[in-house]
Short mmCIF file of C-alpha atoms in Angstrom, two decimals:
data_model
loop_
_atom_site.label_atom_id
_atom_site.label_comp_id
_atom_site.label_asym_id
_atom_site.label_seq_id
_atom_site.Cartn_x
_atom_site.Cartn_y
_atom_site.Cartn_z
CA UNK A 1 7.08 35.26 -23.46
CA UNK A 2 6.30 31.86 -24.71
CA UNK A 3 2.84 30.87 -26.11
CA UNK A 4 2.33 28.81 -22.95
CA UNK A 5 2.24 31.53 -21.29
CA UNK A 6 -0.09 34.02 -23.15
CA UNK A 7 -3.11 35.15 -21.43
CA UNK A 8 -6.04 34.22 -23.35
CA UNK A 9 -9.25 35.87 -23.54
CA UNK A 10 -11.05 32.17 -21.82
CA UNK A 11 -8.13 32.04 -19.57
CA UNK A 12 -8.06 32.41 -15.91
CA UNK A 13 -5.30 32.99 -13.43
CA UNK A 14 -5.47 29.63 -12.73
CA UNK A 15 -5.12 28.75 -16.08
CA UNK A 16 -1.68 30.92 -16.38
CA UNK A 17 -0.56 29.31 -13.60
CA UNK A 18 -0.98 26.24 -14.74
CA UNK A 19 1.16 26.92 -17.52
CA UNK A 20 3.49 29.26 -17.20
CA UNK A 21 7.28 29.28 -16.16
CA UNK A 22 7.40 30.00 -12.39
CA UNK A 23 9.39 32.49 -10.61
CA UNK A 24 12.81 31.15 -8.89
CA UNK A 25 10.99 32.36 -5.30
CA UNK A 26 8.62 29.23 -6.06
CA UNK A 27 10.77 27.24 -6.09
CA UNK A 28 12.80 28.31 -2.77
CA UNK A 29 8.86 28.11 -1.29
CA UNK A 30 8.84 24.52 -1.88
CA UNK A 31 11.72 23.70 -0.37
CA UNK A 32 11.04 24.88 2.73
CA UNK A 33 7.44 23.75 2.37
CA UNK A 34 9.29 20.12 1.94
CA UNK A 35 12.08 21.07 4.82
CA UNK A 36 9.22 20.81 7.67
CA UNK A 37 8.27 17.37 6.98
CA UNK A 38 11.94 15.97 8.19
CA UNK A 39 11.40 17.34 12.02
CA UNK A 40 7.98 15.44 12.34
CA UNK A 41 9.89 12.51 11.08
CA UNK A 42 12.77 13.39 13.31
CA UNK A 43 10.64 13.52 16.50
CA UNK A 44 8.73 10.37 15.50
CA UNK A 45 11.38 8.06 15.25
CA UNK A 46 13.96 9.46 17.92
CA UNK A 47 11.15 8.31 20.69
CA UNK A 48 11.75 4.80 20.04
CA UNK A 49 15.20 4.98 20.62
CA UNK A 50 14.58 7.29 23.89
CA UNK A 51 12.40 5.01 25.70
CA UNK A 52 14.86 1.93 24.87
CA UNK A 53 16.74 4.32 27.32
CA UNK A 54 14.15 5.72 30.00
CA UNK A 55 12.29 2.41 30.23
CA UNK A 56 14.98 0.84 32.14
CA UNK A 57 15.91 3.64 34.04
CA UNK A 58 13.18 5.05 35.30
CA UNK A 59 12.17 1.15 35.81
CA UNK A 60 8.81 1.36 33.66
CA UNK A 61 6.41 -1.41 33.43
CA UNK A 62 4.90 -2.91 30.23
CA UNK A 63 1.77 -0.53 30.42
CA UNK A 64 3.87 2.65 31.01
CA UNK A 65 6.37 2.36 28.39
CA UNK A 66 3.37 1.32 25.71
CA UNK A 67 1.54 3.97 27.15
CA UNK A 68 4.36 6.38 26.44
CA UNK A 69 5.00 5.33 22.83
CA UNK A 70 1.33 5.44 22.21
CA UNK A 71 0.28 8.82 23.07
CA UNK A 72 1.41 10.21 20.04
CA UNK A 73 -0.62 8.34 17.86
CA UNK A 74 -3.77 9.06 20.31
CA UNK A 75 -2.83 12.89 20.18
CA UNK A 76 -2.50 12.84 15.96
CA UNK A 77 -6.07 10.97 16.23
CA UNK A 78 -7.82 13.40 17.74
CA UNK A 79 -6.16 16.63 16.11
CA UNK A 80 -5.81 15.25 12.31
CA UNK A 81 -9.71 16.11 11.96
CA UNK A 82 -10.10 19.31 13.68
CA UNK A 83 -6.73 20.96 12.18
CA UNK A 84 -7.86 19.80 9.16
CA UNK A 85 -11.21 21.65 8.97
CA UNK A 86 -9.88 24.96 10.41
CA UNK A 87 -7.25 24.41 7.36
CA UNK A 88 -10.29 24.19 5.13
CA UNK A 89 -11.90 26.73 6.59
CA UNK A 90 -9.62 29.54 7.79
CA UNK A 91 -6.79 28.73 5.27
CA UNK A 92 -4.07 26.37 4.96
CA UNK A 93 -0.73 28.42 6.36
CA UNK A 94 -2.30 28.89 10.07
CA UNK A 95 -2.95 25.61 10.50
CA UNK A 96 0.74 24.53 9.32
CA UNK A 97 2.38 27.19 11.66
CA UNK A 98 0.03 26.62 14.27
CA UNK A 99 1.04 22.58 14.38
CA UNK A 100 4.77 23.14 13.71
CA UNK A 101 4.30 25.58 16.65
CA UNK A 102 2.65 22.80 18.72
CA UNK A 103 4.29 19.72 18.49
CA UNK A 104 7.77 21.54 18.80
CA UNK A 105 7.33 23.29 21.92
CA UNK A 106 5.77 19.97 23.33
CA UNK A 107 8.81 17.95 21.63
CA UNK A 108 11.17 19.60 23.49
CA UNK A 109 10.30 20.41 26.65
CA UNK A 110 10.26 17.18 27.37
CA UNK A 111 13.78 17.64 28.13
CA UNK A 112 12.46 18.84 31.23
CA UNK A 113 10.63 16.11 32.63
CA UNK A 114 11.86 15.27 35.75
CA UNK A 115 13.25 11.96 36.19
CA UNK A 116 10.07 9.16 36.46
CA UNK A 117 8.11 11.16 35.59
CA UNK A 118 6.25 8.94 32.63
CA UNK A 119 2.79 10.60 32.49
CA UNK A 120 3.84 14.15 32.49
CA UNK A 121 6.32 12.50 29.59
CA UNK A 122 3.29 10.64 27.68
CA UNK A 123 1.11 14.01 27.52
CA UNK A 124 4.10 16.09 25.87
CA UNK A 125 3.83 13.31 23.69
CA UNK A 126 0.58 13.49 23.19
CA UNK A 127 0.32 17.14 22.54
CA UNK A 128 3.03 16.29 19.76
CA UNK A 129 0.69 14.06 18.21
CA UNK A 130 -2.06 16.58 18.27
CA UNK A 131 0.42 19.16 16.49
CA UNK A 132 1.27 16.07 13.93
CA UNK A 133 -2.60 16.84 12.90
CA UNK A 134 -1.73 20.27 11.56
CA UNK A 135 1.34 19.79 9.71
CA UNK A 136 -0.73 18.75 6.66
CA UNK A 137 1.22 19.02 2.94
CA UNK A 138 -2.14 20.55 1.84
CA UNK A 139 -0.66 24.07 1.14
CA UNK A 140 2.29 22.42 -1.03
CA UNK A 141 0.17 20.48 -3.00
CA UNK A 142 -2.26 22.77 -3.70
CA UNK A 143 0.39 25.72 -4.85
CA UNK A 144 1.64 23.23 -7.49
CA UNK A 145 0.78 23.13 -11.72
CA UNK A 146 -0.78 19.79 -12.36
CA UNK A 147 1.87 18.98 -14.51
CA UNK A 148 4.35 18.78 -11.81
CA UNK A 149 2.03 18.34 -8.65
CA UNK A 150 2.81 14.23 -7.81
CA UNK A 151 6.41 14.70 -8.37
CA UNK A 152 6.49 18.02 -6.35
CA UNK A 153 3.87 16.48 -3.48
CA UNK A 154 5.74 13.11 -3.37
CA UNK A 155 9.06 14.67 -3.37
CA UNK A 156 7.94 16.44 -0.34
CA UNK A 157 8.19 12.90 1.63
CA UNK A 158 11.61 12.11 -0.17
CA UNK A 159 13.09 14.46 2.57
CA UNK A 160 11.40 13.36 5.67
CA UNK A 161 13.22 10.14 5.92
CA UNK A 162 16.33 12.11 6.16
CA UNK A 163 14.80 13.21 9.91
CA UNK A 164 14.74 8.90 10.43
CA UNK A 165 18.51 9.21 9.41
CA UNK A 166 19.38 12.16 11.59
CA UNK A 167 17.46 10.38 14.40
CA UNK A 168 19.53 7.37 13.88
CA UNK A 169 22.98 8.97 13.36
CA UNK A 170 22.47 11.55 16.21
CA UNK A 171 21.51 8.71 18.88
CA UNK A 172 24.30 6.43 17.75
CA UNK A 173 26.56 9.27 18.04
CA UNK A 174 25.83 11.31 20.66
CA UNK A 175 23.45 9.36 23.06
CA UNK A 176 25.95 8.47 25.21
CA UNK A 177 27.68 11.66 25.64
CA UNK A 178 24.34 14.25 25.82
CA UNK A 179 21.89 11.87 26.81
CA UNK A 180 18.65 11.35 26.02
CA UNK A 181 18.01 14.50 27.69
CA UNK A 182 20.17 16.59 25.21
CA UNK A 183 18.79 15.02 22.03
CA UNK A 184 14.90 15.67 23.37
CA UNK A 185 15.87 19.76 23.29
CA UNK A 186 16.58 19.19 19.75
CA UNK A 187 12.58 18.95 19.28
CA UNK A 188 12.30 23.08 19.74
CA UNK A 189 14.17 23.39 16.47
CA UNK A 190 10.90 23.31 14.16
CA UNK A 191 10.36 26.58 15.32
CA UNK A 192 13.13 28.00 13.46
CA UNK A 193 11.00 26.96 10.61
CA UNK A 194 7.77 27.78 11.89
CA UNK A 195 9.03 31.61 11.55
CA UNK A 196 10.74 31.12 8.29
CA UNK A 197 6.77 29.89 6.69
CA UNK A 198 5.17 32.57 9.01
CA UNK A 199 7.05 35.45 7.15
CA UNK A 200 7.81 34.05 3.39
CA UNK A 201 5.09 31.46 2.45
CA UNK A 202 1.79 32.76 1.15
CA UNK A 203 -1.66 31.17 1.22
CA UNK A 204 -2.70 28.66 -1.07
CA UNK A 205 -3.87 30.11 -4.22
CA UNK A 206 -6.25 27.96 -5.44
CA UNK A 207 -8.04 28.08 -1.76
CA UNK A 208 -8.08 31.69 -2.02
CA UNK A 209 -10.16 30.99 -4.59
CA UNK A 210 -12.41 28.13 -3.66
CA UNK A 211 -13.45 31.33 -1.31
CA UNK A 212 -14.47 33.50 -3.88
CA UNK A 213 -10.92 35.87 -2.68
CA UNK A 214 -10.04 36.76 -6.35
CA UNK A 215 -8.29 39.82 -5.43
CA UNK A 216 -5.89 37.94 -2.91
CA UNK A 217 -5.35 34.99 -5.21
CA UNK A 218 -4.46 37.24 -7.90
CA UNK A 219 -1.85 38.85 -5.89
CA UNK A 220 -0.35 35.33 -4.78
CA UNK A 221 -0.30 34.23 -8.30
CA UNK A 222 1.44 37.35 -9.17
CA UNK A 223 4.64 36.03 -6.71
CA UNK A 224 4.74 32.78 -8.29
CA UNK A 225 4.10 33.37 -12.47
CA UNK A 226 6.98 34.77 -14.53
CA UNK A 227 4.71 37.19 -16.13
CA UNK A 228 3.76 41.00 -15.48
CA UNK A 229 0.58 41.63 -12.91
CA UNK A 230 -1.09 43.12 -15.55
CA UNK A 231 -0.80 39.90 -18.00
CA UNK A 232 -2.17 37.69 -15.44
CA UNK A 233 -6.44 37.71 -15.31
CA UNK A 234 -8.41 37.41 -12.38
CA UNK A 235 -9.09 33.91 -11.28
CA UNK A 236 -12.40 32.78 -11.69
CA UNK A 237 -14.43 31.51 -8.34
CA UNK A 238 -17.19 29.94 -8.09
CA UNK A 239 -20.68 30.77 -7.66
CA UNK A 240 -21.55 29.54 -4.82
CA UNK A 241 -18.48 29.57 -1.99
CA UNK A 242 -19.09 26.28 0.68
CA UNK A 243 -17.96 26.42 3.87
CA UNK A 244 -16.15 23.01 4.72
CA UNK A 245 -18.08 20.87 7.22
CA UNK A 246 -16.34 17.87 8.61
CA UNK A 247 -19.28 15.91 7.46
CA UNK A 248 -19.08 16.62 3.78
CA UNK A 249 -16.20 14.55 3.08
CA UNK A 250 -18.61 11.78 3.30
CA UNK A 251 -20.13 13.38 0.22
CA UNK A 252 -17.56 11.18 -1.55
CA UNK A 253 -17.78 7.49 -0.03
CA UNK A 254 -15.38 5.76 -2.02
CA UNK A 255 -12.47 8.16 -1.94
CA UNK A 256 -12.76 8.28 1.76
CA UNK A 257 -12.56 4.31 1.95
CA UNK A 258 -9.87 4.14 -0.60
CA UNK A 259 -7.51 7.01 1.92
CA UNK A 260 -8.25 4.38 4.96
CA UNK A 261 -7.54 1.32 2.74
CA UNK A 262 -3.97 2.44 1.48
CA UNK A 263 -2.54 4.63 4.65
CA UNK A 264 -4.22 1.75 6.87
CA UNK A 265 -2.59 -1.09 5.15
CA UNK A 266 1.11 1.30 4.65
CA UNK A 267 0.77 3.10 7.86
CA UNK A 268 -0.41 0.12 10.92
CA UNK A 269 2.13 -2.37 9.37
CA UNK A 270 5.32 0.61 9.08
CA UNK A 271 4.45 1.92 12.37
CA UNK A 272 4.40 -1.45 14.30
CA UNK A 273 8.10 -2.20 13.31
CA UNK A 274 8.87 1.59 13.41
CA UNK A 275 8.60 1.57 17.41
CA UNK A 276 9.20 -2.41 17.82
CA UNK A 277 12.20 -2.72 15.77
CA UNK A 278 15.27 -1.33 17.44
CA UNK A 279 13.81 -3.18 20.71
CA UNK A 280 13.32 -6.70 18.53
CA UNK A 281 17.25 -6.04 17.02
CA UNK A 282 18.60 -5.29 20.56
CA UNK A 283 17.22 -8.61 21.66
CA UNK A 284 18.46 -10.73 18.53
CA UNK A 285 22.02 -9.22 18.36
CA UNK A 286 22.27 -8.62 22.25
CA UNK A 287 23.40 -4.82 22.48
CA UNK A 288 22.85 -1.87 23.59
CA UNK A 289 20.18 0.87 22.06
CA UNK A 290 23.05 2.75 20.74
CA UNK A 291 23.58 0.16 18.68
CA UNK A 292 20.74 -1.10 17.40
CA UNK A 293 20.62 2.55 16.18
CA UNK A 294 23.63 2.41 14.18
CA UNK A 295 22.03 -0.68 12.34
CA UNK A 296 19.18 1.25 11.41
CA UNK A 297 20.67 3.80 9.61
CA UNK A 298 20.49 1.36 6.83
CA UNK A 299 16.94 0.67 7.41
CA UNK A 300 16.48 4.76 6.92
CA UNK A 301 18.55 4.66 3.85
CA UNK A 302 16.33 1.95 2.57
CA UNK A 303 13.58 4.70 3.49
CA UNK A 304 15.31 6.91 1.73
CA UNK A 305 15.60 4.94 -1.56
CA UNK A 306 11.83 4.12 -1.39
CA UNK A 307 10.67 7.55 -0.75
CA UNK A 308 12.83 8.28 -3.87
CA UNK A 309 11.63 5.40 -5.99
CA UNK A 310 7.72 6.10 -5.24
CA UNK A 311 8.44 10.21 -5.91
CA UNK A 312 9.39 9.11 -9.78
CA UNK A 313 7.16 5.92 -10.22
CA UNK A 314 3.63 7.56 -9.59
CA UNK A 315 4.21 9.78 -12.20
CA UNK A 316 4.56 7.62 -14.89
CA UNK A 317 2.02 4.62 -13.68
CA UNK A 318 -0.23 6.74 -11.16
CA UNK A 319 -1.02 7.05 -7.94
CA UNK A 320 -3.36 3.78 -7.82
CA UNK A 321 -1.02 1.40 -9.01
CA UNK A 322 1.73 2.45 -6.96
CA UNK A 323 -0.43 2.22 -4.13
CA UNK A 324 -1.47 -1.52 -4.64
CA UNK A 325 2.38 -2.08 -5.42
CA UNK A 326 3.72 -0.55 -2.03
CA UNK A 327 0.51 -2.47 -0.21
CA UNK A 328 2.06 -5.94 -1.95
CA UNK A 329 5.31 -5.59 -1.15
CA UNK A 330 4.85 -4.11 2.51
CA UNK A 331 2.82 -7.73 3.31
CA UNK A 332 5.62 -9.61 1.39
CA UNK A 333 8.64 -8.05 3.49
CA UNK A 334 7.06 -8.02 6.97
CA UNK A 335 5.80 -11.50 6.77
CA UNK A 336 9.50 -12.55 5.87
CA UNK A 337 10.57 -10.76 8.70
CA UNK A 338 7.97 -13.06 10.89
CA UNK A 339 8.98 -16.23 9.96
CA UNK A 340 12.82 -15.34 9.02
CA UNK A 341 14.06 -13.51 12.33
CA UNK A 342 15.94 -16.23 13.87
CA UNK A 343 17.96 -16.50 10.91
CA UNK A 344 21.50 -14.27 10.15
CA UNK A 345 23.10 -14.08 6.86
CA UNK A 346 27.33 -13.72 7.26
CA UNK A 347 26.64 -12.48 10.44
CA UNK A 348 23.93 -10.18 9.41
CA UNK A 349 20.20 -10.64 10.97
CA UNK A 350 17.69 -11.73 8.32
CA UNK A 351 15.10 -9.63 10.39
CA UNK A 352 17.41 -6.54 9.61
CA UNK A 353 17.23 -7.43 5.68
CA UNK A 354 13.52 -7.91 5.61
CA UNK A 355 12.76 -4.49 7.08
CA UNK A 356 15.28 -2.71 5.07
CA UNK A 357 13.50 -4.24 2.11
CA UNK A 358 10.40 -3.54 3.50
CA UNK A 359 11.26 0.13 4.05
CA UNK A 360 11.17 0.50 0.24
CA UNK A 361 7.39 -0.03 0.53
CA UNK A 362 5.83 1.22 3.83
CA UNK A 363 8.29 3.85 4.46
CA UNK A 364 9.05 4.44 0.52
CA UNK A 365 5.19 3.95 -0.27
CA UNK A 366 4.19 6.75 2.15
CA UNK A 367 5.17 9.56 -0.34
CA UNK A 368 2.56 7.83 -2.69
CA UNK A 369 -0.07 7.67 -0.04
CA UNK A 370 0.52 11.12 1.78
CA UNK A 371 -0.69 13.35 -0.93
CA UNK A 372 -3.39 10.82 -2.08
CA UNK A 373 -5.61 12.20 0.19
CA UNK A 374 -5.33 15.51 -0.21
CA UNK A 375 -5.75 14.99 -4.32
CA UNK A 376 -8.71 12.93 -3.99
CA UNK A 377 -11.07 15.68 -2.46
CA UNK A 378 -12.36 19.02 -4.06
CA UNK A 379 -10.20 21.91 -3.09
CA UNK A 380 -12.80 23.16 -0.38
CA UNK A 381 -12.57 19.74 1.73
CA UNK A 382 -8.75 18.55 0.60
CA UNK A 383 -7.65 19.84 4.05
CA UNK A 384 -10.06 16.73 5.41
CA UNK A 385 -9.25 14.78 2.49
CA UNK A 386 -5.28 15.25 4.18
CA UNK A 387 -6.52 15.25 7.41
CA UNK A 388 -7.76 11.70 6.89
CA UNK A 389 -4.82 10.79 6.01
CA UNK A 390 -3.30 12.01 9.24
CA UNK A 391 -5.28 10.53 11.25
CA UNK A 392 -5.41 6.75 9.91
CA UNK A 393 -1.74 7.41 9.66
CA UNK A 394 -2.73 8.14 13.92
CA UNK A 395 -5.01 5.14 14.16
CA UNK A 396 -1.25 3.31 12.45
CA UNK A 397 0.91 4.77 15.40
CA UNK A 398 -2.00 3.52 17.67
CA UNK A 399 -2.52 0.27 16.40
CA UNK A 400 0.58 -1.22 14.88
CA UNK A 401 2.29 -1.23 18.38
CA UNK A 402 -0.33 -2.07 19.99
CA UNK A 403 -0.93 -5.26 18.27
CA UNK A 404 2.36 -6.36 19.06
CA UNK A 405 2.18 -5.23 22.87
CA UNK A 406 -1.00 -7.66 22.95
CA UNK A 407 0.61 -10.39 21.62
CA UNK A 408 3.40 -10.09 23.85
CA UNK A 409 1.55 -10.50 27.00
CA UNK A 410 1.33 -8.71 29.93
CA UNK A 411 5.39 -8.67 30.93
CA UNK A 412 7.76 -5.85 30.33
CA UNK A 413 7.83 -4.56 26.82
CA UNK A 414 11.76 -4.52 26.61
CA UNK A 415 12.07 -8.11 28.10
CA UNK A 416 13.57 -10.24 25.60
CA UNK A 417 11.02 -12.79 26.08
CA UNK A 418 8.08 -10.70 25.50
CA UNK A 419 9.57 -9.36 22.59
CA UNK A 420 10.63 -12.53 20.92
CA UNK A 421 7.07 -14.26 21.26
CA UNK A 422 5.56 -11.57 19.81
CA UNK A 423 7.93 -11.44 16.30
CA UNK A 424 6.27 -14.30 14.66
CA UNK A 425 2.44 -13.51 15.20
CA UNK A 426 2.79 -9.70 15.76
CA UNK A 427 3.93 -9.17 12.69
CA UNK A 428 2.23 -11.57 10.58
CA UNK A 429 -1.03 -9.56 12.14
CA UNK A 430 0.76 -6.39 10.42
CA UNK A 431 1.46 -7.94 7.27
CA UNK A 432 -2.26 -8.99 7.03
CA UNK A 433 -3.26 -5.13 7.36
CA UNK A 434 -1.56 -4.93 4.17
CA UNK A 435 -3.16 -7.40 2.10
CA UNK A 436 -6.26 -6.14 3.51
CA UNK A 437 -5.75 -3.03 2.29
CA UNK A 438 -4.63 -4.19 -0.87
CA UNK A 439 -7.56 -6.03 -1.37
CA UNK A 440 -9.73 -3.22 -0.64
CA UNK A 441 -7.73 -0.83 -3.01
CA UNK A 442 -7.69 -2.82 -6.01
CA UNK A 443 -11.49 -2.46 -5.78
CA UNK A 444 -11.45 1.41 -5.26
CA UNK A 445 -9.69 2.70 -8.00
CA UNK A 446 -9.36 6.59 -8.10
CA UNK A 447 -6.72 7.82 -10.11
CA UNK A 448 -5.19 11.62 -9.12
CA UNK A 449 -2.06 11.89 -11.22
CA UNK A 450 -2.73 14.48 -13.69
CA UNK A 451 -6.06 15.51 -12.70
CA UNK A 452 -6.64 19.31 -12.06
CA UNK A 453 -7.35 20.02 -8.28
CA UNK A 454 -11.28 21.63 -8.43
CA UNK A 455 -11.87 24.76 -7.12
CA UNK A 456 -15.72 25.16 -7.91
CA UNK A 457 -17.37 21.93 -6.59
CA UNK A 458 -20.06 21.87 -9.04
CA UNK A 459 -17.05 20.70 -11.42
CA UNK A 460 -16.69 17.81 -9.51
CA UNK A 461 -18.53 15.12 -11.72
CA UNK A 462 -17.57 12.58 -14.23
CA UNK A 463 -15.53 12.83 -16.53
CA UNK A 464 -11.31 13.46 -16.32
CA UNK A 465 -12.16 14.36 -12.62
CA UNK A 466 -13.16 11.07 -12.04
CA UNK A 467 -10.78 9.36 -13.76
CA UNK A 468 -9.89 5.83 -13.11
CA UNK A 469 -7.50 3.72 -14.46
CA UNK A 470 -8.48 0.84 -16.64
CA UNK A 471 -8.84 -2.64 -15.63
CA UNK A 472 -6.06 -4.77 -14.35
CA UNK A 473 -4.84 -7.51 -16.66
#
């Protein structure tokens, strides 16, 4: 037993925990925790690519197929808020399960819509939004140390770009052998998953005991901590225990602006050429959706390479800065990509460049931003605090395509001459999110990275709490 590790008399569980080695079971937790994150990705992307296919056939109009791409955002909008209170107030495992559950059984049946069928199509879709709402990284960030919490929480988005991969690969592959049809049924595989968390992940500890439930905290603690039961004290909870109430996270005005400043500015800008982009590099290169998939399996291992760059980064310059960083570079890329898209490179599009450029930041930035939210917020509200997050990520689903829809006119969204009038403006009108939300977080500067989570919200005052990084030079 190291010294770390000893229980002191003015120690708490928490405190142990804080310090001490973990069991190798933690670590197996956190994986899987992490694992989940890649289907939502997964189903997310793949749409794009499936209605480049269903639009033409089942002849939809401009309106249908942006209706169709839209739901999801509309459904993650209205379930971000209310998953996220029943997370802060019934605990944070249901209301993962409970979304997994959701949006995968909504994901893949529809397989099953029949053919033409666009409206039965766009509410599966949006019921997969609404299920986006609970799949909240709340419990994983709340289960790690301090000392390791942003690598472990942005680490947990280094994986879901893998799902824009597999998306990519598994259309370019197999598209035209399965069908859309075939790929769609891969949406019920979350539940696989579902029942591996239901059966192996415990609550979050340091909810437990933002409830006053000592006794259960102790015993989760007990699981994680190399050290006998008996060397591990009771946490300590606080006086009072607060029931969450979806207005309290108003409590704390400035982190709340500073969640919709950096997920707005990431999250409107990445999701407009998320859904628009394989249409927009089917135009310029004249080929098929299978094809403009295959291209963008180097836009997802740009993705990749962000989410990896922005897991290591934050933890040696902080949350803040990285998020003003991503925010700079996501309006640099994207407004290259406006004015540079007629342009190729030995045969490569420009266009193509600038968004795998761009992925480091808006895609890469997101594992910044994700657990921002979350971090920001005392323990009893940082299922809102991450609920925010989900749904201005659902207001960026909503909004980023459908500024480019409206600059397109009123045509068919996969005609090449919609599409092409909209590049230019569209996406200068994305890039300009960005800068506003850079703007906006260089003046609300919270800083997360290394600050312990609080469980008793009478802690929550100045001091290391509030931390904020010093001035910019």
């Amino acid at each position: 037993m190291t010294a770390a590790a000893t229980a002191l008399p003015e120690q708490d569980g928490i405190d142990i925990f804080e310090s001490a080695r973990l069991k190798p079971r933690y670590w197996l937790l956190v994986v899987l925790l992490m694992t989940q994150g890649l289907f939502e990705f997964f189903d997310f992307y793949i749409i794009g690519f499936l209605v480049s296919v269903i639009g033409p056939e089942w002849n939809l109009t401009f309106g249908q197929v942006s209706i169709v791409l839209l739901s999801a955002g509309v459904g993650q909008l209205v379930g971000a808020l209310p998953f996220a209170w029943f997370a802060d107030r019934y605990g944070r495992k249901p209301a993962l399960i409970s979304g997994i559950v959701l949006y995968s059984l909504a994901a893949g049946c529809a397989a099953f819509v029949p053919d033409g069928s666009w409206m039965l199509f766009a509410f599966l879709r949006f019921i997969v939004g609404v299920g986006y709402g609970g799949t909240q990284i709340t419990l994983l960030i709340e289960i790690a140390p301090t000392r390791w919490r942003t690598m472990i929480a942005s680490a947990s988005g280094l994986i879901a770009p893998g799902g824009v991969l597999l998306a990519s690969l598994l259309v370019a592959n197999f598209l035209p052998t399965i069908g859309w049809r075939g790929l769609a049924l891969l949406g019920f595989f979350p539940l696989v998953i579902a029942f591996a968390l239901y059966f192996l992940v415990p609550e979050s500890v340091r909810w437990l005991v933002s409830q006053g439930r000592a006794t259960e905290a102790h015993d989760v603690l007990a699981k994680y901590v190399d050290l006998p039961k008996d060397q591990i004290p009771l946490p300590r909870v606080p006086k009072e225990v607060r029931r969450a109430r979806l207005r309290d996270i108003a409590l704390y005005p400035g982190r709340f602006w500073l969640i919709v400043a950096t997920s707005s500015g990431l999250g409107i800008a990445g999701f407009g050429v998320a859904l628009w982009g394989p249409t927009v590099l089917t135009m310029l290169l004249k080929i098929q959706p299978a094809e403009a998939a295959a291209y963008f399996v180097f836009v997802s291992i740009a993705g990749i390479a962000g989410r990896a760059l922005w897991t290591v980064t934050p933890h040696f310059i902080g949350r803040w800065r990285s998020a003003l960083i991503c925010l700079f570079g996501t309006a640099v890329t994207i407004s290259a990509a406006a004015f540079l898209h007629p342009y190729f490179v030995a045969g490569v599009p420009v266009f193509l460049l600038c968004l795998m450029c761009g992925s480091l930041f808006y895609d890469g930035g997101a594992s910044n931003s994700s657990p921002y939210g979350t971090e920001l917020f005392p323990v009893r509200l940082a299922g809102l605090g991450g609920g925010l997050v989900q749904m201005v990520s659902g207001f960026g689903k909503l909004l980023g395509p459908i500024i480019l829809a409206l600059i397109a006119g009123s045509g068919n969204l996969l005609s090449p001459q919609a599409t092409e009038a909209a590049i230019t403006p569209g996406f200068l009108t994305l890039a300009a999110f960005a800068v506003v939300g850079f703007l906006a977080t260089s003046m609300l500067r919270y800083e997360t990275h290394g600050v312990r989570m609080v469980t008793d919200e009478d802690d929550f005052v100045s001091g290391k709490v509030n931390a904020k990084p010093p001035p910019l030079a």
